[in-house]
Tab-separated table of C-alpha atoms and ligand atoms in Angstrom:
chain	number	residue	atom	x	y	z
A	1	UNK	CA	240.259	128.914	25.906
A	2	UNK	CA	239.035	131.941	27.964
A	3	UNK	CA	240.474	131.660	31.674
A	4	UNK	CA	237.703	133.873	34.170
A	5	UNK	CA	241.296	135.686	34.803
A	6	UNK	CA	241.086	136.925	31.266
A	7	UNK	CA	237.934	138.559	31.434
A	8	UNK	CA	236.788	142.114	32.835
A	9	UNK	CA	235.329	142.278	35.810
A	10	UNK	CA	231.849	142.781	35.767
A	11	UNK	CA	230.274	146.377	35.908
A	12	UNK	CA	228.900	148.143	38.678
A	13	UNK	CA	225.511	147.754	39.804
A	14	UNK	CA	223.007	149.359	38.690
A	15	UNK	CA	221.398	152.155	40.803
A	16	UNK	CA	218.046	151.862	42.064
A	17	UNK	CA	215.454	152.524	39.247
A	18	UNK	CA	211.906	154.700	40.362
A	19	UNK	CA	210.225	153.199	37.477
A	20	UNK	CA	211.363	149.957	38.653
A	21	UNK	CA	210.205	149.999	41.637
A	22	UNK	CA	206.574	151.205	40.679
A	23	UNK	CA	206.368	148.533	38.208
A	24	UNK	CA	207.190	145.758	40.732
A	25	UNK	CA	204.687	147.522	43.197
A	26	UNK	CA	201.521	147.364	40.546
A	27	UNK	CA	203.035	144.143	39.397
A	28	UNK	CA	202.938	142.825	43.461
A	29	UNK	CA	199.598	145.174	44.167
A	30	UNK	CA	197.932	145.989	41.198
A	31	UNK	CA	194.876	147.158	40.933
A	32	UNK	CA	196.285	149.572	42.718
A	33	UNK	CA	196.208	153.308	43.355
A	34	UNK	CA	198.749	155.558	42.607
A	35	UNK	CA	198.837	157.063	46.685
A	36	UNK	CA	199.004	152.994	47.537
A	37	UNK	CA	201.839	152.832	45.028
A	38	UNK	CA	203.639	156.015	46.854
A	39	UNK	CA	203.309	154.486	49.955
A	40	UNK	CA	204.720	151.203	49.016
A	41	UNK	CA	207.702	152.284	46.813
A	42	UNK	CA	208.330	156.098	48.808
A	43	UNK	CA	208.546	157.907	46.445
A	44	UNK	CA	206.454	161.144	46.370
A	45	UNK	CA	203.069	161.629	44.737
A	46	UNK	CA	204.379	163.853	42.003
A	47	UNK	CA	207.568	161.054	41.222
A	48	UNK	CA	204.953	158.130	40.926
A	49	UNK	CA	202.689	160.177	39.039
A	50	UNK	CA	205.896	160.984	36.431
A	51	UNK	CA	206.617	157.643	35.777
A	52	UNK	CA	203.223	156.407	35.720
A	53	UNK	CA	202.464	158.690	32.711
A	54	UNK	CA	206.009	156.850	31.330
A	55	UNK	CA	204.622	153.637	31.632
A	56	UNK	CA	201.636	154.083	30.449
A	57	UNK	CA	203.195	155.625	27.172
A	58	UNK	CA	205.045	152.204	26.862
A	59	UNK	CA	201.959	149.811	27.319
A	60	UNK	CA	203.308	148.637	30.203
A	61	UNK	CA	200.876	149.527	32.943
A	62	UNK	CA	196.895	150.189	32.549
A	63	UNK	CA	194.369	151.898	33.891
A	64	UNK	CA	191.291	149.634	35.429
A	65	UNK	CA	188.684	151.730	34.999
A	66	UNK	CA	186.029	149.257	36.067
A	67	UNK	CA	187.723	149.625	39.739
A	68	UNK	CA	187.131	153.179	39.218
A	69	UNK	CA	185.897	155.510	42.611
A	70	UNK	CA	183.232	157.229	42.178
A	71	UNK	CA	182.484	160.124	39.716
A	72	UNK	CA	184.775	163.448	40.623
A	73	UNK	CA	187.154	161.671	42.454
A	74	UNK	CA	189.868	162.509	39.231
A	75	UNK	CA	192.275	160.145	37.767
A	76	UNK	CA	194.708	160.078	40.072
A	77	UNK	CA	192.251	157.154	42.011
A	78	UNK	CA	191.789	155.473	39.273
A	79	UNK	CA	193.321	152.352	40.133
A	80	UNK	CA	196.739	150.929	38.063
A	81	UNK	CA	197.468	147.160	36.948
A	82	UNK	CA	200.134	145.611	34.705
A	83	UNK	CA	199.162	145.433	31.493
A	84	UNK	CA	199.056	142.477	30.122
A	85	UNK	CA	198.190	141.951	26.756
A	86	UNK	CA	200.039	144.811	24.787
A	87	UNK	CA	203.589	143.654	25.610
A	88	UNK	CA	205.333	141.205	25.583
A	89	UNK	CA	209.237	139.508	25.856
A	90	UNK	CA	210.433	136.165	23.947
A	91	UNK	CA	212.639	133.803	26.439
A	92	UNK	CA	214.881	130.896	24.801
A	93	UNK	CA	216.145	128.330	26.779
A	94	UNK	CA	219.331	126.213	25.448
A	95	UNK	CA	219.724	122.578	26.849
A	96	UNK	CA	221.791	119.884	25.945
A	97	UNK	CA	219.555	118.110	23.833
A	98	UNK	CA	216.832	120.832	22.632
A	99	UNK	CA	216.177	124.399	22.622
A	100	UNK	CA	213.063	125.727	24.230
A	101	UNK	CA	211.247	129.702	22.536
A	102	UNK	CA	208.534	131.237	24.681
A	103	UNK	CA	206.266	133.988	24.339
A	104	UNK	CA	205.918	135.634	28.063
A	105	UNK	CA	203.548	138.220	29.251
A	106	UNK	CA	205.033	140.895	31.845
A	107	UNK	CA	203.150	138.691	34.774
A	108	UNK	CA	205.289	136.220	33.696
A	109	UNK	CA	202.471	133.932	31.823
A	110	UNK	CA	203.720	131.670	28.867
A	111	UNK	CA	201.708	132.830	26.025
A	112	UNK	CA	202.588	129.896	23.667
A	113	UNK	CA	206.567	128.147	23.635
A	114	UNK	CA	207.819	125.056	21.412
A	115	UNK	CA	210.387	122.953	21.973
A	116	UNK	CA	212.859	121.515	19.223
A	117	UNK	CA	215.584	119.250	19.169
A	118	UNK	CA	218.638	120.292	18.282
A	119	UNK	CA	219.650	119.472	14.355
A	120	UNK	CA	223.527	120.232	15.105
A	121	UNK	CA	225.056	120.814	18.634
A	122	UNK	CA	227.289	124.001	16.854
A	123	UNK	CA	226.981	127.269	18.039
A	124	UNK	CA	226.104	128.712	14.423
A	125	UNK	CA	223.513	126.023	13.430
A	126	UNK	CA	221.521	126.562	17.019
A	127	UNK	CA	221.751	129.868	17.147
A	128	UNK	CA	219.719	129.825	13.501
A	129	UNK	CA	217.161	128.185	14.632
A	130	UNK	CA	216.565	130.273	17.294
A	131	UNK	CA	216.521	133.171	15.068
A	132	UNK	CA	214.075	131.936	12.976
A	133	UNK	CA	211.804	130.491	15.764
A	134	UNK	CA	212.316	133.960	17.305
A	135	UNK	CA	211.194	135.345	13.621
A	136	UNK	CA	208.117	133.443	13.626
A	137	UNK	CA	207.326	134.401	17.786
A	138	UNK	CA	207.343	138.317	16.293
A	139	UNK	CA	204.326	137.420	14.405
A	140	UNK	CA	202.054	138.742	17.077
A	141	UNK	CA	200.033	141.998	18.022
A	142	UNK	CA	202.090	142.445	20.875
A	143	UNK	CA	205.200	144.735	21.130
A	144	UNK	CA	208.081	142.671	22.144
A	145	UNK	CA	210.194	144.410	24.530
A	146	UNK	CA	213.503	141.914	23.815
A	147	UNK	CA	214.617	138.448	24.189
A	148	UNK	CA	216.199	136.580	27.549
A	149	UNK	CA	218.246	133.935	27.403
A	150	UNK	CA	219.196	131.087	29.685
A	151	UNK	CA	221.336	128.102	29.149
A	152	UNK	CA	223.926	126.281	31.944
A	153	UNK	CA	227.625	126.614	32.246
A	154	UNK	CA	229.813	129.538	32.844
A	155	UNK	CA	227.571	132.307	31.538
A	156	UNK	CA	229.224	135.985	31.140
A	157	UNK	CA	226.057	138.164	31.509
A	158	UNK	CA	227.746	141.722	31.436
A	159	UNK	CA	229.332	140.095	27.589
A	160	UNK	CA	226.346	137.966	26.954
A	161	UNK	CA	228.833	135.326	25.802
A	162	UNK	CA	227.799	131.323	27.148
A	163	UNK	CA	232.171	131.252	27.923
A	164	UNK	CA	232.244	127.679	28.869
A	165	UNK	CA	228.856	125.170	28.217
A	166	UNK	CA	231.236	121.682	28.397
A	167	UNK	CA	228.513	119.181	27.646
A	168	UNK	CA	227.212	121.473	24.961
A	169	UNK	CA	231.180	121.906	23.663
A	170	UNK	CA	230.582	125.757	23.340
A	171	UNK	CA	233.324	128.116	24.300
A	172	UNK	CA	233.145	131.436	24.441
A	173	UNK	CA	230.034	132.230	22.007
A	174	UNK	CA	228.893	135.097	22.199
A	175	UNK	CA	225.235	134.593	22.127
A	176	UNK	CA	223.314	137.517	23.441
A	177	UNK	CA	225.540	139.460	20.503
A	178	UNK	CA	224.858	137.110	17.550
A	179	UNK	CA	220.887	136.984	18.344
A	180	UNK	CA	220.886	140.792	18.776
A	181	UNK	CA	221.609	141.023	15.333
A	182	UNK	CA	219.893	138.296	13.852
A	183	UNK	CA	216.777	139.477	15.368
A	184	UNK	CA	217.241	143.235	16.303
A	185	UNK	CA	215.824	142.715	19.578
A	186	UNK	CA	217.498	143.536	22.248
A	187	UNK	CA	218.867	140.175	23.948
A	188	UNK	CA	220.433	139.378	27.144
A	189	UNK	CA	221.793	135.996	28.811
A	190	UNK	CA	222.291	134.574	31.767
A	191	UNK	CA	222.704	131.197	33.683
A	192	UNK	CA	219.826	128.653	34.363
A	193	UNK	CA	220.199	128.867	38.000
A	194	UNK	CA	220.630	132.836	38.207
A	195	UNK	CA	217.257	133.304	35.698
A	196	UNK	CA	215.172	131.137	37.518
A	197	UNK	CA	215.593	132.712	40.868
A	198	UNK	CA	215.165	136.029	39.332
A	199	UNK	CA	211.686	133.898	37.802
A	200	UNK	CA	211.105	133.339	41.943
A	201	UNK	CA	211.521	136.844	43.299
A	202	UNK	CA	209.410	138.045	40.464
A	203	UNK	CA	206.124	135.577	39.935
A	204	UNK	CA	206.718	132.485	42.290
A	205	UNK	CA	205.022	131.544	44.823
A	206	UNK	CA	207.116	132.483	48.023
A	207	UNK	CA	207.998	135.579	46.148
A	208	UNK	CA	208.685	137.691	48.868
A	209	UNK	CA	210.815	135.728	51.129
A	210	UNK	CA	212.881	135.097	48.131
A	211	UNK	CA	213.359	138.505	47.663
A	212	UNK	CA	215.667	138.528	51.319
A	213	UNK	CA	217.333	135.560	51.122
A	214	UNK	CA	217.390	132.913	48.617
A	215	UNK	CA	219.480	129.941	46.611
A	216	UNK	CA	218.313	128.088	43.753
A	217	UNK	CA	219.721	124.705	42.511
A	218	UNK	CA	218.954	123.710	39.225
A	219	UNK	CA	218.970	119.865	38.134
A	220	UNK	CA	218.834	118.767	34.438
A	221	UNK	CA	221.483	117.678	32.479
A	222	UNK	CA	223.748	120.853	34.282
A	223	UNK	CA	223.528	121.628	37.778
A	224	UNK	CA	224.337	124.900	38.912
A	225	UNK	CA	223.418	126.953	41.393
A	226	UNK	CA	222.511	130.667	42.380
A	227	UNK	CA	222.187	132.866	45.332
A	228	UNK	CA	220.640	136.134	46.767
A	229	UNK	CA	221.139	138.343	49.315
A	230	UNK	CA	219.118	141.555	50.075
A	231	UNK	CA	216.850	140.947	46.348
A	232	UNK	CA	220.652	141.251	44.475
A	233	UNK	CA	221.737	138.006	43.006
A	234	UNK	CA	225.046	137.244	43.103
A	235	UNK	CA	227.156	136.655	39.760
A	236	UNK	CA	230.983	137.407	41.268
A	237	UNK	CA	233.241	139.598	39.589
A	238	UNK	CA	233.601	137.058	36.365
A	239	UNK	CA	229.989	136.270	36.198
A	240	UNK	CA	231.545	132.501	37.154
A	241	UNK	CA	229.212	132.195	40.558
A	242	UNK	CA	226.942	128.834	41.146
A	243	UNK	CA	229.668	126.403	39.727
A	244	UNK	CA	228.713	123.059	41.871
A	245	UNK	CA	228.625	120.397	38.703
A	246	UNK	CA	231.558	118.513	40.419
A	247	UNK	CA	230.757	118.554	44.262
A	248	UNK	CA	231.778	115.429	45.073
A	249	UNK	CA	229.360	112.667	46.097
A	250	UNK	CA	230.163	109.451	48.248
A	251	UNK	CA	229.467	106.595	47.063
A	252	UNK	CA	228.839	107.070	43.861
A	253	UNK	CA	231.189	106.015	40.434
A	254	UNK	CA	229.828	107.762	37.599
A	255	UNK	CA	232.593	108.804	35.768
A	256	UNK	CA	232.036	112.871	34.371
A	257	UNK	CA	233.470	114.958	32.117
A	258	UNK	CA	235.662	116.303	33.862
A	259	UNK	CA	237.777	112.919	34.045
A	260	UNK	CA	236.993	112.418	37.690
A	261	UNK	CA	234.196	109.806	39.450
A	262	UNK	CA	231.825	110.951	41.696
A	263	UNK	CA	230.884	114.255	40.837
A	264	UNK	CA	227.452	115.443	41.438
A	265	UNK	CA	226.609	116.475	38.208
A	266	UNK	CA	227.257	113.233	36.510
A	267	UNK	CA	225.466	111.387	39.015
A	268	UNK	CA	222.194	112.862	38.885
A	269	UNK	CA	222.238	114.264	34.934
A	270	UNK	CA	219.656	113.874	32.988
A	271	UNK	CA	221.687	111.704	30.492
A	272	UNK	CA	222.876	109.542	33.043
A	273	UNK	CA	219.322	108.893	34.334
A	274	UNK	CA	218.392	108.483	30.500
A	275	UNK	CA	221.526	105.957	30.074
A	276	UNK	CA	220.813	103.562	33.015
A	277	UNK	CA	216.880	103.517	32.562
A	278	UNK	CA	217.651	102.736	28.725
A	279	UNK	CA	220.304	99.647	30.009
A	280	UNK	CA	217.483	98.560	32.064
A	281	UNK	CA	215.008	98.802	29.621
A	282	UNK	CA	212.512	100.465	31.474
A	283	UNK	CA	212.538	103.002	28.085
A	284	UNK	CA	212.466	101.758	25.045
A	285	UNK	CA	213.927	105.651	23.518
A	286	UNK	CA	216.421	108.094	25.003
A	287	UNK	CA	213.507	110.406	26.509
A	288	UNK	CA	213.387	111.918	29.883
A	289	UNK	CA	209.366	112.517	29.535
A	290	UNK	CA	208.923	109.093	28.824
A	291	UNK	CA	210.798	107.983	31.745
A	292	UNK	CA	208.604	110.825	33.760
A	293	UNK	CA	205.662	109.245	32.963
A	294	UNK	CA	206.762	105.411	33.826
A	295	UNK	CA	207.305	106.925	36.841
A	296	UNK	CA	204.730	108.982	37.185
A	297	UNK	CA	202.710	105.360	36.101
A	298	UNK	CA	204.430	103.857	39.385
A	299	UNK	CA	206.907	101.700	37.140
A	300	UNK	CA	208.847	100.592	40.471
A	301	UNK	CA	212.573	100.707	38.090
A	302	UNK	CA	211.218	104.326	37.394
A	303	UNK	CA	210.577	105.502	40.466
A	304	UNK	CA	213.840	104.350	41.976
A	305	UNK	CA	215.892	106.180	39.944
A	306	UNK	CA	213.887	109.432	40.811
A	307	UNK	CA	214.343	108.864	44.268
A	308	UNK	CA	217.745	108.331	44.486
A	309	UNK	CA	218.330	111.074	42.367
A	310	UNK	CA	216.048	112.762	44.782
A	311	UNK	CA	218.155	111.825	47.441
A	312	UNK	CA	221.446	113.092	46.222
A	313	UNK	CA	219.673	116.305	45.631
A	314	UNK	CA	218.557	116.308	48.966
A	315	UNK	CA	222.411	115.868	50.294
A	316	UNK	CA	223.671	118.767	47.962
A	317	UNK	CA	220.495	120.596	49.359
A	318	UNK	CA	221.852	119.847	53.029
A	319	UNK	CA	225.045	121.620	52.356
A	320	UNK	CA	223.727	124.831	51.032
A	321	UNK	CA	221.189	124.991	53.545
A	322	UNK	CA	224.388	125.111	55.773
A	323	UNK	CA	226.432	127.068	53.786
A	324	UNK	CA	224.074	130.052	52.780
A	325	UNK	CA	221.037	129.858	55.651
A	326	UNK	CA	218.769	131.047	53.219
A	327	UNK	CA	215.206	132.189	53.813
A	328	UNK	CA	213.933	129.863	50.774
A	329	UNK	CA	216.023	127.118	48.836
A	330	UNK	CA	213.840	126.644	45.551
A	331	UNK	CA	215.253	123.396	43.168
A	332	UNK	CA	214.197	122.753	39.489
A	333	UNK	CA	214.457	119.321	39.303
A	334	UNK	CA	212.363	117.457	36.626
A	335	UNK	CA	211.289	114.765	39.737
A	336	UNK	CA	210.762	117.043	42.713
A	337	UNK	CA	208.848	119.229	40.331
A	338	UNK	CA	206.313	116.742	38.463
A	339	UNK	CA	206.282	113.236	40.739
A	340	UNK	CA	204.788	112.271	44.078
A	341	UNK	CA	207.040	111.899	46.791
A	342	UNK	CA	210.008	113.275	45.342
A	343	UNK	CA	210.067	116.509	47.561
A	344	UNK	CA	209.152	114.723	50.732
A	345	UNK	CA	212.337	112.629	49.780
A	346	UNK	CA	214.578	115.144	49.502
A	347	UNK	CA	213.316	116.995	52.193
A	348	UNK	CA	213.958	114.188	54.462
A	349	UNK	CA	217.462	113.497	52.801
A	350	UNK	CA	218.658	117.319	53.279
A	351	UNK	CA	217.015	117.038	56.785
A	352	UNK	CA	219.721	114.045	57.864
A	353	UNK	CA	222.584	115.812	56.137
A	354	UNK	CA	222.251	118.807	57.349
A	355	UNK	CA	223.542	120.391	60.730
A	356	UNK	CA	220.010	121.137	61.582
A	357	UNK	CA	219.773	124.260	61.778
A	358	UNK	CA	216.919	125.083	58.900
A	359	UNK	CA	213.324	124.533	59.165
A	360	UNK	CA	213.974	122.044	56.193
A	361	UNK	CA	210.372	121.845	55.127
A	362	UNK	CA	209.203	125.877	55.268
A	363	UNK	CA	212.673	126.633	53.274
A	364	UNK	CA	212.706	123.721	50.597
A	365	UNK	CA	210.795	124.427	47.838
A	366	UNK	CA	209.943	122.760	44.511
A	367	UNK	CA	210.199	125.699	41.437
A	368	UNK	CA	207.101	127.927	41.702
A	369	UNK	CA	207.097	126.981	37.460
A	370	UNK	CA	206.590	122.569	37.449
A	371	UNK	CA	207.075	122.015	33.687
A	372	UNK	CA	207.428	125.471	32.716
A	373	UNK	CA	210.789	125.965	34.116
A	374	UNK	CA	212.899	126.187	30.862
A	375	UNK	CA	210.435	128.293	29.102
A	376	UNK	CA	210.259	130.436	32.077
A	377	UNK	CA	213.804	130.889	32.559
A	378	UNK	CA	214.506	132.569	29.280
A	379	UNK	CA	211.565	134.455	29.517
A	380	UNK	CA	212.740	136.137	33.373
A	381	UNK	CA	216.332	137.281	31.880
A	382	UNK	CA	214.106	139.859	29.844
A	383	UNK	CA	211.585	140.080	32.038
A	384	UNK	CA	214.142	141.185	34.765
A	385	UNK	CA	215.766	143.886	32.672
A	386	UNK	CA	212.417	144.829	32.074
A	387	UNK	CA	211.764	144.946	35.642
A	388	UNK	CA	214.540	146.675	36.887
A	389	UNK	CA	214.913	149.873	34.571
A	390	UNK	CA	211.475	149.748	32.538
A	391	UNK	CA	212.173	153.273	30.668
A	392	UNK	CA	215.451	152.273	29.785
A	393	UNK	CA	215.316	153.473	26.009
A	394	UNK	CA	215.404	150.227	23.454
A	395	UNK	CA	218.800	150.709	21.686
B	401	LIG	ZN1	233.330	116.458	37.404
């Protein structure tokens, strides 16, 4: 097995990017004008102009010439908006139990996705499928720019390589590599956690106070977590940052993988959810939706288990509050997200367990995404290359 003292560090980070920033400006702005976008990103008239020409070569801005000034006023007033229908980037999400293939637009709109089981849990079988769901995504009039990838455990994004999934038993596959060549898109990978707070700062709805400060906790079968400082999210020199599956949590005896009792992530998993609502029979299949919707049908069994899953969330929320002080803490969490007084729970929970220092309900957030999250997540580790260095030539 790889040890994270095996691996190269991570390289340096990138430098900032013009056309990057003029992207995100029409992508925050847009319409807008090219002086508006000069003012926003500072960067001279004749720089913004430059790239504007670039990205309108690559279909990845438009003119709106509806929004047009009037006549003799010249082009450079003719307003600028992302373009949204030429383009376009696939995102794959891997979970324990199912893969998840998404068509995205560069606003970060899910064109179409599908969601299939998984036949085998081995790397080569699943990472087949993908190709050919990928292969049939292609079929479109849009150019696709490349595929992102998100899945939980120890992800290596520098190496795209998933080095340590243990509920998925992968070690050390290197994914981003394999669909490269399947597909002959360009592919990159990254955590859950990491991809949908990237997801936040780009499209979500507190967008820009994620952008100074922000953590994201992300509940499904894995829980891991990311953070931001200063719009730059934090991966640590061996990519390893946001481990928290086995924060330990009182009271509790569910026994996890990693031999111990107690941990966090076996307490609130998806599976173990799944397992005890199964034993109590208030499914009659092994289906997280169908346990949503008892839930979401006020099945009082249902409902319990959502809020005390709820309310460990809300304790593990308490502590990063704490730790990181962050200007928004966004969870994915399949309750918060889609049921009724799941947020208020954990709001209140994180409230009691935490030193008080946060304004717990301005800072907790449900994801900006509800029951898009997985599809979205894939779709943001492309979209944020695209993003961050849009001229970057396709190798
Ligand atoms: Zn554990």
């Amino acid at each position: 097995m790889t040890r994270r003292g095996d691996l190269p560090p991570a390289g340096p980070r990138p430098r900032r990017d013009s056309a990057g920033d003029v992207l995100r400006a029409v992508l925050d702005h847009g319409p807008i004008a090219r002086s508006s976008v000069a003012r926003a990103t500072r960067l001279s008239a004749a720089s913004v102009s430059g790239v504007v020409t670039s990205l309108l070569d690559r279909g990845l801005v438009r003119e709106v010439p509806e929004a047009a000034g009037p006549p003799g006023m010249g082009r450079p007033h003719v307003p600028l908006d992302i373009e949204a229908d030429r383009v376009a980037v696939i995102g794959v999400h891997i979970a324990v139990p199912h893969t998840t293939v998404a068509l995205l637009d560069l606003r970060g709109q899910i064109i179409t996705q599908r969601r299939d089981p998984h036949s085998a849990h081995d790397p080569a079988s699943v990472l087949a499928t993908l190709a050919a769901r990928i292969a049939s995504l292609r079929r479109t009039r849009r150019r696709i720019l490349g595929v992102g990838v998100a899945t939980g455990g120890w992800v290596d994004t520098a190496n795209g390589t998933v080095v340590d999934h243990p509920l998925l038993g992968w070690r050390d596959v290197p994914v981003g590599t394999a669909l490269a060549e399947a597909t002959g898109l360009p592919t990159r990978v990254d955590s859950n956690s990491r991809a949908l707070l990237r997801a936040e700062q780009l499209f979500g709805v507190a967008a820009r106070r994620a952008r100074e400060s922000a953590v994201h906790l992300f509940v499904g079968n894995v829980v891991d977590v990311a953070f931001a400082t200063d719009g730059t999210i934090h991966h640590g020199p061996r990519s390893a940052a946001g481990a928290v599956a086995h924060l330990p949590v009182e009271g509790h005896a569910e026994v996890c993988a990693c031999g111990r009792a107690g941990c966090l992530q076996a307490a609130v998993s998806e599976r173990t959810l799944v397992r005890r609502a199964l034993a109590d029979r208030l499914i009659d299949r092994p289906d997280l939706a169908a346990l949503i919707a008892a839930a979401a049908a006020g099945q009082p069994g249902a409902v319990a288990l959502f809020t005390e899953r709820a309310r460990l969330v809300g304790r593990a929320t308490a502590l990063l509050l704490d730790l990181f002080d962050p200007e928004v803490l966004v969870v994915s969490e399949a309750g918060t997200n889609r049921l009724p007084g799941c947020l208020a729970t954990l709001r209140a929970e994180a409230t009691e367990w935490s030193s008080g220092s946060a304004d717990v309900t301005a800072t907790v957030r449900a994801s900006s995404f509800g029951r898009n999250v997985l599809a979205m997540s894939g779709g943001a580790v492309a979209l944020d290359h695209v993003f961050a260095a849009p001229l970057t030539p396709v190798p």
